[in-house]
GROMACS .gro file of C-alpha atoms in nm:
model
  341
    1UNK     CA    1  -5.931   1.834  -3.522
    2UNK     CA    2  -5.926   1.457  -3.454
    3UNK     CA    3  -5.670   1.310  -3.243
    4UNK     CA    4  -5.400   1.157  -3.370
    5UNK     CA    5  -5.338   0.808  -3.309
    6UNK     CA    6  -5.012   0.721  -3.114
    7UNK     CA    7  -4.695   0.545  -3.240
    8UNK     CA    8  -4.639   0.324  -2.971
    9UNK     CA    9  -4.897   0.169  -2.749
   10UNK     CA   10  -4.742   0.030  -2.429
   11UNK     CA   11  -4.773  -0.330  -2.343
   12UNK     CA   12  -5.029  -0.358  -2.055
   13UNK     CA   13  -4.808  -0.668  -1.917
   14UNK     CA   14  -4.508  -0.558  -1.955
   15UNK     CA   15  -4.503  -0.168  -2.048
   16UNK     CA   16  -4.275  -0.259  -2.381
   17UNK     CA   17  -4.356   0.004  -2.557
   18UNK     CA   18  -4.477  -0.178  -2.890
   19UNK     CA   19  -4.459   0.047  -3.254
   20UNK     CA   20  -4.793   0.046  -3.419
   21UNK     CA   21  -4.659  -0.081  -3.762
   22UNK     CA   22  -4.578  -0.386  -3.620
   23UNK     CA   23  -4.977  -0.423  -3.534
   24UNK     CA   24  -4.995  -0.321  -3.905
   25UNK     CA   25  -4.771  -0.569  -4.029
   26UNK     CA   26  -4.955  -0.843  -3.862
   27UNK     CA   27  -5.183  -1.058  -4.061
   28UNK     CA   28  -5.389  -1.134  -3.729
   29UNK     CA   29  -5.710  -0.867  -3.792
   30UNK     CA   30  -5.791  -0.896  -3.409
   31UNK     CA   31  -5.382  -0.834  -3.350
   32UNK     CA   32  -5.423  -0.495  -3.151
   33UNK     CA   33  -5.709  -0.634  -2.971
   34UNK     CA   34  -5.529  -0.954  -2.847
   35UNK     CA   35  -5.205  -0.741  -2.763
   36UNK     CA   36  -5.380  -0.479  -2.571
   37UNK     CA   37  -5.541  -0.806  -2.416
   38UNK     CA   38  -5.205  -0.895  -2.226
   39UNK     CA   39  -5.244  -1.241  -2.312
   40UNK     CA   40  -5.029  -1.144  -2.649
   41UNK     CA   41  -4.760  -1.037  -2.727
   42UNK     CA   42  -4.623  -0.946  -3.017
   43UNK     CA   43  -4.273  -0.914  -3.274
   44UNK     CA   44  -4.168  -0.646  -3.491
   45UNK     CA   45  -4.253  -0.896  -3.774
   46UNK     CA   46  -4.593  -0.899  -3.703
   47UNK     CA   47  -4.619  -1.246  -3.509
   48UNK     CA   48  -4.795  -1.292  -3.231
   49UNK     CA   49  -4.726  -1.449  -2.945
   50UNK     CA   50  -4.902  -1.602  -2.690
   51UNK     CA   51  -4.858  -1.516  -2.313
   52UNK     CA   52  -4.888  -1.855  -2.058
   53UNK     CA   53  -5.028  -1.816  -1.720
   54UNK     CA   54  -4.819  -1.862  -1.411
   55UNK     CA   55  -4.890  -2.094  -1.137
   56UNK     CA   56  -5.045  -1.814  -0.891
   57UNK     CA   57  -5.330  -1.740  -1.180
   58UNK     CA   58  -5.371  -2.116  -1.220
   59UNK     CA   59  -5.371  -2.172  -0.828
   60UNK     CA   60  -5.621  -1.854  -0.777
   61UNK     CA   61  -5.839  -1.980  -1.050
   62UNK     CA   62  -5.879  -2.355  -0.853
   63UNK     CA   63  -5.893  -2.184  -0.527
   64UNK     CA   64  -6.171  -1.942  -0.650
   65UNK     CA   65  -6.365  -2.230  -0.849
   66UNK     CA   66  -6.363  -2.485  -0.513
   67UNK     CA   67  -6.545  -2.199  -0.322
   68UNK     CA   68  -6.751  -2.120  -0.559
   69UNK     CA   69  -6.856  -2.516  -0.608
   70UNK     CA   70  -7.021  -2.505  -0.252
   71UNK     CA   71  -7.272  -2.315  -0.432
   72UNK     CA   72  -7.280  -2.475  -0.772
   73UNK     CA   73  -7.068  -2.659  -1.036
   74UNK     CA   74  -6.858  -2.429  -1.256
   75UNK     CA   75  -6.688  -2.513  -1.566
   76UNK     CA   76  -6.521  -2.187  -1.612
   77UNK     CA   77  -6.450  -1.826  -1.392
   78UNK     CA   78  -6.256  -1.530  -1.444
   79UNK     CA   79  -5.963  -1.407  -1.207
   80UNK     CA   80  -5.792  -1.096  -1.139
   81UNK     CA   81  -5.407  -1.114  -1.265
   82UNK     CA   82  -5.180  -0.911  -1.009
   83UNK     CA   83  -5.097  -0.705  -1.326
   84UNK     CA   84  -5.469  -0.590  -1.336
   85UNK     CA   85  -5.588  -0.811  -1.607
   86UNK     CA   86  -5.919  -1.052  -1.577
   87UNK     CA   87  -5.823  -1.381  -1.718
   88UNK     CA   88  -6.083  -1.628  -1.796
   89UNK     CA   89  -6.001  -1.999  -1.709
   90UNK     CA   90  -6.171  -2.317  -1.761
   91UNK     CA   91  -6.207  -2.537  -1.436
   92UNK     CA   92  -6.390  -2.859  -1.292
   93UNK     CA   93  -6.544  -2.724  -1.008
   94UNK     CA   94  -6.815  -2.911  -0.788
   95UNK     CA   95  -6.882  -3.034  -0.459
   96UNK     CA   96  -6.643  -2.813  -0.262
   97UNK     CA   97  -6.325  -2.948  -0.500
   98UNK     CA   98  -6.119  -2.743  -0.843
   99UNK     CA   99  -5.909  -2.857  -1.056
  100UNK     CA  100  -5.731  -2.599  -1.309
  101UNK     CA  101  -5.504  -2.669  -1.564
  102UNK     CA  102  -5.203  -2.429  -1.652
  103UNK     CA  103  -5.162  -2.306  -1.963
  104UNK     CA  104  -4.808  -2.231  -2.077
  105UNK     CA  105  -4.861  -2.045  -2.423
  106UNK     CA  106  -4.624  -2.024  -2.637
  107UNK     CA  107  -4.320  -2.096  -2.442
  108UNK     CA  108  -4.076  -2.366  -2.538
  109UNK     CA  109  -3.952  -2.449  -2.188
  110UNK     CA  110  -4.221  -2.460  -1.962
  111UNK     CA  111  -4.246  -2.752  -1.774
  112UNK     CA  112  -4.517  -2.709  -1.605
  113UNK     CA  113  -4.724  -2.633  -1.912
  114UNK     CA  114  -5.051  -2.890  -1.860
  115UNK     CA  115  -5.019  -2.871  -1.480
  116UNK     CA  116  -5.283  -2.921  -1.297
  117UNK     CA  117  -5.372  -2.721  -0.959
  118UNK     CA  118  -5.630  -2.840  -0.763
  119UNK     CA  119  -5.819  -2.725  -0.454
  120UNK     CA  120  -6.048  -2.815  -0.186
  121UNK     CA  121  -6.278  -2.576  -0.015
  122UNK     CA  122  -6.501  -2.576   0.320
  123UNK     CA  123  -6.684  -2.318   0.540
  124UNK     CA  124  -6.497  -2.182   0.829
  125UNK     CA  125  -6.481  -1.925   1.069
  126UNK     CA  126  -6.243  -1.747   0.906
  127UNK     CA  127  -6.100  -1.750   0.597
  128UNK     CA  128  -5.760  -1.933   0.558
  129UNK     CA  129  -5.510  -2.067   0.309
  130UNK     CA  130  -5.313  -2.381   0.333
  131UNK     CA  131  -5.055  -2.531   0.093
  132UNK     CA  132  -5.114  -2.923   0.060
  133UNK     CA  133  -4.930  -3.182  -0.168
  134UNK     CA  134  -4.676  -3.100  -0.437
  135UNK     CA  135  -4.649  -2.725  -0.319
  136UNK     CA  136  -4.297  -2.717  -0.263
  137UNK     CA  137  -4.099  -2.577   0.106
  138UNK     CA  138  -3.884  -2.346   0.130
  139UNK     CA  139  -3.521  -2.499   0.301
  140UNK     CA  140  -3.287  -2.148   0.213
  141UNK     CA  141  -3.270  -1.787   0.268
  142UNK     CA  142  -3.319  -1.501   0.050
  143UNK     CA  143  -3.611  -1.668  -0.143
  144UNK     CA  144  -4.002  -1.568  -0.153
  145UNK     CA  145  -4.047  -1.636   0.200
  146UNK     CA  146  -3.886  -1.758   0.546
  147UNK     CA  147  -3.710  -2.094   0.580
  148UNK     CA  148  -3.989  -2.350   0.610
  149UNK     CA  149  -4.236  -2.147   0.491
  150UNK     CA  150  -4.456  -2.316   0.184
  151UNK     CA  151  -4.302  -2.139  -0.164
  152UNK     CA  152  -4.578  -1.935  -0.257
  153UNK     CA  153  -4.444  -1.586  -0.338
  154UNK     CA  154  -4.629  -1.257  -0.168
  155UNK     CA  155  -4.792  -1.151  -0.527
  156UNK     CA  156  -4.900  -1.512  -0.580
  157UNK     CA  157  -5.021  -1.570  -0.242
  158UNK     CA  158  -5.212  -1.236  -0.279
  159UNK     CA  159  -5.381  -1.292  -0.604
  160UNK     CA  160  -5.521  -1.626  -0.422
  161UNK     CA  161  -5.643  -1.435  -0.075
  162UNK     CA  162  -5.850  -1.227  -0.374
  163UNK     CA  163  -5.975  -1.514  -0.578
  164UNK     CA  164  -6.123  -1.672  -0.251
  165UNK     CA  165  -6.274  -1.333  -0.155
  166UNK     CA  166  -6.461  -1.318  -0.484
  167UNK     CA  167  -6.605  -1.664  -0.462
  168UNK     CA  168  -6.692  -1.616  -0.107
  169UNK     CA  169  -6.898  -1.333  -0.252
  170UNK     CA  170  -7.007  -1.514  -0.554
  171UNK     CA  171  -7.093  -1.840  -0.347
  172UNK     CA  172  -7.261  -1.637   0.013
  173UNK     CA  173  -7.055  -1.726   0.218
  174UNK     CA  174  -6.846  -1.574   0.467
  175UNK     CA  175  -6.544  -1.719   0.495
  176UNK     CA  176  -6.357  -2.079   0.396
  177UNK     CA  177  -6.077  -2.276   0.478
  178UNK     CA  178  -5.862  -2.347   0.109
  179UNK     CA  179  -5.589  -2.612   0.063
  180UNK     CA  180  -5.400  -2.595  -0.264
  181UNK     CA  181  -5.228  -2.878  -0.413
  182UNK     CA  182  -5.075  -3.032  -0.703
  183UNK     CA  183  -5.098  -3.397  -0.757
  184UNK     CA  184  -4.780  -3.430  -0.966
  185UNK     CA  185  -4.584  -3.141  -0.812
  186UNK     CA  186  -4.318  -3.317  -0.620
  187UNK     CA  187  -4.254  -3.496  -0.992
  188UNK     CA  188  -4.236  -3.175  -1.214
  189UNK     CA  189  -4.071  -2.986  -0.933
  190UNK     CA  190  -3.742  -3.203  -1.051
  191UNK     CA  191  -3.729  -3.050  -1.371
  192UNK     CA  192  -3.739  -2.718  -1.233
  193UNK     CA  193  -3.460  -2.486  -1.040
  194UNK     CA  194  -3.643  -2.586  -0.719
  195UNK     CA  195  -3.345  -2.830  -0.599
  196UNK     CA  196  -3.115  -2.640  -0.621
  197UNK     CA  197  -3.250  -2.327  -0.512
  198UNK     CA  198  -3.332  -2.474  -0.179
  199UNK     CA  199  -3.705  -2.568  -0.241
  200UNK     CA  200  -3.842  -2.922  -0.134
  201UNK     CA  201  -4.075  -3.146  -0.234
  202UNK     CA  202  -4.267  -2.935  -0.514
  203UNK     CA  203  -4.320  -2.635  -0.739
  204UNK     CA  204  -4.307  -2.249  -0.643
  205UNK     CA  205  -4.649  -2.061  -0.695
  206UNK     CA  206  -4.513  -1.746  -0.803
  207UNK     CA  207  -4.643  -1.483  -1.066
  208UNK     CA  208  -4.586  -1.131  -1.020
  209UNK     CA  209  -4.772  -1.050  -1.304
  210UNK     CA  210  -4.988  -1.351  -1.340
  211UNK     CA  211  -4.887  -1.450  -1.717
  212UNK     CA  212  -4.590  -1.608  -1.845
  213UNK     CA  213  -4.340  -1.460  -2.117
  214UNK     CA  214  -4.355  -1.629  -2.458
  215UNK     CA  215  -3.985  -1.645  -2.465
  216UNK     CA  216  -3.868  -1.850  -2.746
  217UNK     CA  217  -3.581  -1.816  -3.029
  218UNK     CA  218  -3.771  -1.581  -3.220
  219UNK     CA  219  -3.844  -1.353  -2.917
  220UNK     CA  220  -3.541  -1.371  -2.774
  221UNK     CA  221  -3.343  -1.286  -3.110
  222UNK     CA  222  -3.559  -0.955  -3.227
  223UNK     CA  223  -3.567  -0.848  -2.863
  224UNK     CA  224  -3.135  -0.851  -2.886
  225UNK     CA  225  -3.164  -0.738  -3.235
  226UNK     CA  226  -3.393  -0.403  -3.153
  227UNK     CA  227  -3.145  -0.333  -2.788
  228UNK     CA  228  -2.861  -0.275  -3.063
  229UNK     CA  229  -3.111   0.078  -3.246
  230UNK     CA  230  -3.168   0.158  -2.884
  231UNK     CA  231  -2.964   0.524  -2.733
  232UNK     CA  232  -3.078   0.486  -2.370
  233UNK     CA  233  -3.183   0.118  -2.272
  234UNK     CA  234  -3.227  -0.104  -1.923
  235UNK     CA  235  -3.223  -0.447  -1.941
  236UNK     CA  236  -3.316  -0.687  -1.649
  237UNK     CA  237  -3.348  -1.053  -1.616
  238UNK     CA  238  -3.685  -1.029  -1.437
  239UNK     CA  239  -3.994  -0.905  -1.374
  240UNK     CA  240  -3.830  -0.787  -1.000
  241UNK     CA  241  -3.549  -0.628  -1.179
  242UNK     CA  242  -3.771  -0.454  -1.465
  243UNK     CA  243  -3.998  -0.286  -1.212
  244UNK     CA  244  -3.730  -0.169  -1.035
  245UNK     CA  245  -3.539  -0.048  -1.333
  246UNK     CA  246  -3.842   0.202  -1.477
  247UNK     CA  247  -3.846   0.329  -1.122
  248UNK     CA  248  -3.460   0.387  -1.093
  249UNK     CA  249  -3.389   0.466  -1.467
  250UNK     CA  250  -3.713   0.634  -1.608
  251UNK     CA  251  -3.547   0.764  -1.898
  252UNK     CA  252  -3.386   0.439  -2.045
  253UNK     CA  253  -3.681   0.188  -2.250
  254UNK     CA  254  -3.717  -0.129  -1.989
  255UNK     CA  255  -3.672  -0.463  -2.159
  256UNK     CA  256  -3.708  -0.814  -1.973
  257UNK     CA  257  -3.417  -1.009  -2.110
  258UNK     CA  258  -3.523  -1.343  -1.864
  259UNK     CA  259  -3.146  -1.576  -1.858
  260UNK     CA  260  -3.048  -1.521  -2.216
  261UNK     CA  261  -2.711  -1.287  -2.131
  262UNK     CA  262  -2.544  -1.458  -2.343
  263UNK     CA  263  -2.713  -1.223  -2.635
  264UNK     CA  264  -2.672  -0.932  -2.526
  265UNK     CA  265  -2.428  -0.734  -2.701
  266UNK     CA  266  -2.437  -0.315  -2.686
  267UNK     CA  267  -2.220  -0.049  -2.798
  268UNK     CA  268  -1.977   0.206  -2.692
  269UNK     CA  269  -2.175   0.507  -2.746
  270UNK     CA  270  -2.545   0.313  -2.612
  271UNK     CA  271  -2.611   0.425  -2.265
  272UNK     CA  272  -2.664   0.049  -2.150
  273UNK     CA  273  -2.750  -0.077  -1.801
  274UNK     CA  274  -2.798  -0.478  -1.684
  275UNK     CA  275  -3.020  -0.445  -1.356
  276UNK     CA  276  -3.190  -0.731  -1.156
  277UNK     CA  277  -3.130  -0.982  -0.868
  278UNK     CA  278  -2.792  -1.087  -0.864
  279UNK     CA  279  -2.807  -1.459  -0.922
  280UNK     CA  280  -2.871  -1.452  -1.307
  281UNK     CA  281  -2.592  -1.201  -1.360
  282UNK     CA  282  -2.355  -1.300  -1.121
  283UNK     CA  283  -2.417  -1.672  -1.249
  284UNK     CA  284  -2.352  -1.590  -1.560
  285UNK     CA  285  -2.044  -1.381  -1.522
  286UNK     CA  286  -1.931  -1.664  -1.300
  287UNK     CA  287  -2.085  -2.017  -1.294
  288UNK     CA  288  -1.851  -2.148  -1.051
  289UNK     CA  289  -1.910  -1.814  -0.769
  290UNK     CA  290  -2.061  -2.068  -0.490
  291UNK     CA  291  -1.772  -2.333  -0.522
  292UNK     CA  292  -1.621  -2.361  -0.162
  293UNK     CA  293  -1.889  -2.087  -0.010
  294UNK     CA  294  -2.105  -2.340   0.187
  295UNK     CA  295  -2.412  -2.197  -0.004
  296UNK     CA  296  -2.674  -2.325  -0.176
  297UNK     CA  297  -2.737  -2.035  -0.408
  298UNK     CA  298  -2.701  -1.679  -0.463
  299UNK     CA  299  -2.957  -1.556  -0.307
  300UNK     CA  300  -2.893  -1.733   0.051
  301UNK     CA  301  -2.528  -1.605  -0.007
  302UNK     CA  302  -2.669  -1.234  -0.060
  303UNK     CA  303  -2.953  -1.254   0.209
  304UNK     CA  304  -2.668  -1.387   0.490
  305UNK     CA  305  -2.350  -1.209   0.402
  306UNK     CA  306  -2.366  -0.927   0.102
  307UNK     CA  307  -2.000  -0.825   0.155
  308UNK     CA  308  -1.922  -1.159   0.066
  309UNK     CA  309  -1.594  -1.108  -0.190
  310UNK     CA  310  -1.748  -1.384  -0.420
  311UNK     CA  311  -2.023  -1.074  -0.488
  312UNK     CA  312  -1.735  -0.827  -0.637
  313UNK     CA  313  -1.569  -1.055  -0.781
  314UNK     CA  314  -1.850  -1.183  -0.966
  315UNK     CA  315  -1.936  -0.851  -1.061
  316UNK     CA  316  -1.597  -0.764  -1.181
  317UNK     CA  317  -1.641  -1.050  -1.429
  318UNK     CA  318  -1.961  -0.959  -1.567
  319UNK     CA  319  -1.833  -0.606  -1.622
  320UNK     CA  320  -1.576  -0.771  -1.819
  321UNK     CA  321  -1.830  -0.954  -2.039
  322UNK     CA  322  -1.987  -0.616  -2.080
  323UNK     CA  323  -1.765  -0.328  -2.080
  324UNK     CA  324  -1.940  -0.020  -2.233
  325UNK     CA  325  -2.258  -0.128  -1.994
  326UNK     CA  326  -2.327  -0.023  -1.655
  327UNK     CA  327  -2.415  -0.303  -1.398
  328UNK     CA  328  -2.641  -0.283  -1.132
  329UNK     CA  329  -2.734  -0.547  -0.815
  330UNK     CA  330  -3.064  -0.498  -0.643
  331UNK     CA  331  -3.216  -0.612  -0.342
  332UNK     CA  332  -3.548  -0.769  -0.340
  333UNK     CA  333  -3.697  -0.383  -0.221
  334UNK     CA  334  -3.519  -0.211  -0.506
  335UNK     CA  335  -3.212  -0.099  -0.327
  336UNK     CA  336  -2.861  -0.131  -0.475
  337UNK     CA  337  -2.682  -0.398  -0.377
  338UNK     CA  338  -2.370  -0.317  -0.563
  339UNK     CA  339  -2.323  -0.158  -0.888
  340UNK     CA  340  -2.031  -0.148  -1.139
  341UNK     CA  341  -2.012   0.158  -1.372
   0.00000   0.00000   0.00000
């Protein structure tokens, strides 16, 4: 007998696991094929969506292309996502130099949507990675590397170290010295979180899975809407928080809320957990929890003292915005900060 075909197909991004009749309902006749993509995503409606890419893709893709121009001019290359999806990208590669442009998809708030990354590239005798203009430095703790370090994140800064292995490959040669940089970071970088999360003079290169979440109204609302029908759910604020939650709570269905608290709404009898880094929860329960602390942001505050009472109390409040729902602080590595049942 022929197999049957499954319900749900999981979201190769983000696991969701996505109901076929809402592949059905779409009038897209290439919507399964984009979804199972990753670079779409899709509503119980039937619309699609369309993933972004972060700056670590973007970044990868420039570093990749300047090695590869040492070789030969390249107006386009494909990178590895560190979610395991090839992404093609179109560059301006020649003479040793990249430039990439970041796409944000169909996200309403990204400000660095049209960004462009650029690279230089040069043989070496051994292969190296340096963080030039507009790549932004990390001034406080608990963030994606040491004080004074540049701010690319450990996924990001990964996904790059691979790029430039594959157009060493590509290109025949053995190893290169890359500088990344990003003529109008320093100016975008204001419109970002940056300042006040301790980060000078430019943008993060982060991306832990390489693409960037089409949140927007619609998202946002169905994604609240279908928590409501579910019996055992985890919600997290991001993609730390949501890989840690499948691993700690494998039997609730994982959904990646990003900031939007403020909509989440479950009942008595739902077995409901909030998981994630503490600063968008404990923000949210309590926007003024760093008045009179002498830090800069949650995270320093967490990384330096985590008995700090501003941490309980902050807790205590969003356990009052969300009574019926179990609340759980991690620690970068997964381990439970504090929890409120």
């Amino acid at each position: 007998m022929p197999e049957r075909e499954p319900e749900i197909i999981a979201d190769p991004v983000s696991g969701f696991g996505i109901p076929l009749s809402w592949i059905r309902s779409s009038p897209d006749p290439g919507a399964l094929e984009k979804v199972l993509s990753g670079r779409w995503t899709i509503l119980s409606s039937g619309q699609l969506l369309k993933r972004g890419l972060t700056t670590g893709t973007v970044a990868s893709a420039a570093a990749k292309g300047a090695v590869i121009s040492l070789l030969r001019p390249t107006e386009s290359l494909v990178v590895m996502t560190p979610a395991g999806i090839p992404v093609m990208l179109p560059v301006r590669a020649e003479n040793g130099h990249c430039t990439a442009r970041k796409d944000g998809g169909d996200h309403q708030s990204d400000v660095t949507a049209g960004l462009e990354i650029c690279a230089w590239a040069r043989p070496s005798e051994e292969t190296l990675l340096f963080a030039g203009e507009g790549i932004g430095n990390i001034g406080a703790g608990g963030l994606c590397d040491q004080i004074g370090r540049p701010a690319i994140s450990p996924s990001a800064r990964e996904q790059i170290m691979l790029a430039i292995s594959e157009g060493c490959e590509e290109a025949g040669i053995e190893h290169v010295q890359v500088e990344i940089y990003v003529p109008r970071g320093e100016e975008i970088a204001r419109k970002t979180l940056n300042p006040r999360l301790g980060i000078t003079g430019g943008i993060s290169i982060l991306g832990s899975t390489g693409f960037v979440e089409p949140w927007n109204e619609h998202l946002i609302g169905e994604r609240a809407e279908e928590l409501k029908g579910a019996k055992r759910v985890v919600v997290s604020t991001g993609r730390t928080g949501l890989k840690f939650s499948r691993i700690l709570f494998p039997d609730h269905e994982a959904v990646l809320m990003g900031s939007q608290l403020n909509r989440l709404e479950f009942a008595p009898d739902q077995e409901s957990i909030l998981c994630g880094l503490p600063a968008l929860i404990l923000k949210w329960a309590w926007p003024e929890i760093l008045r009179n602390t002498g830090y800069n942001t949650v995270a320093e505050m967490v990384e330096r003292e985590p008995g700090h009472e501003n941490i309980a109390l902050g807790l205590r409040r969003a356990k009052e915005r969300l009574p019926h729902t179990r609340i759980v602080l991690l620690h970068r590595d997964g381990r439970i900060l504090r929890e409120a049942l």
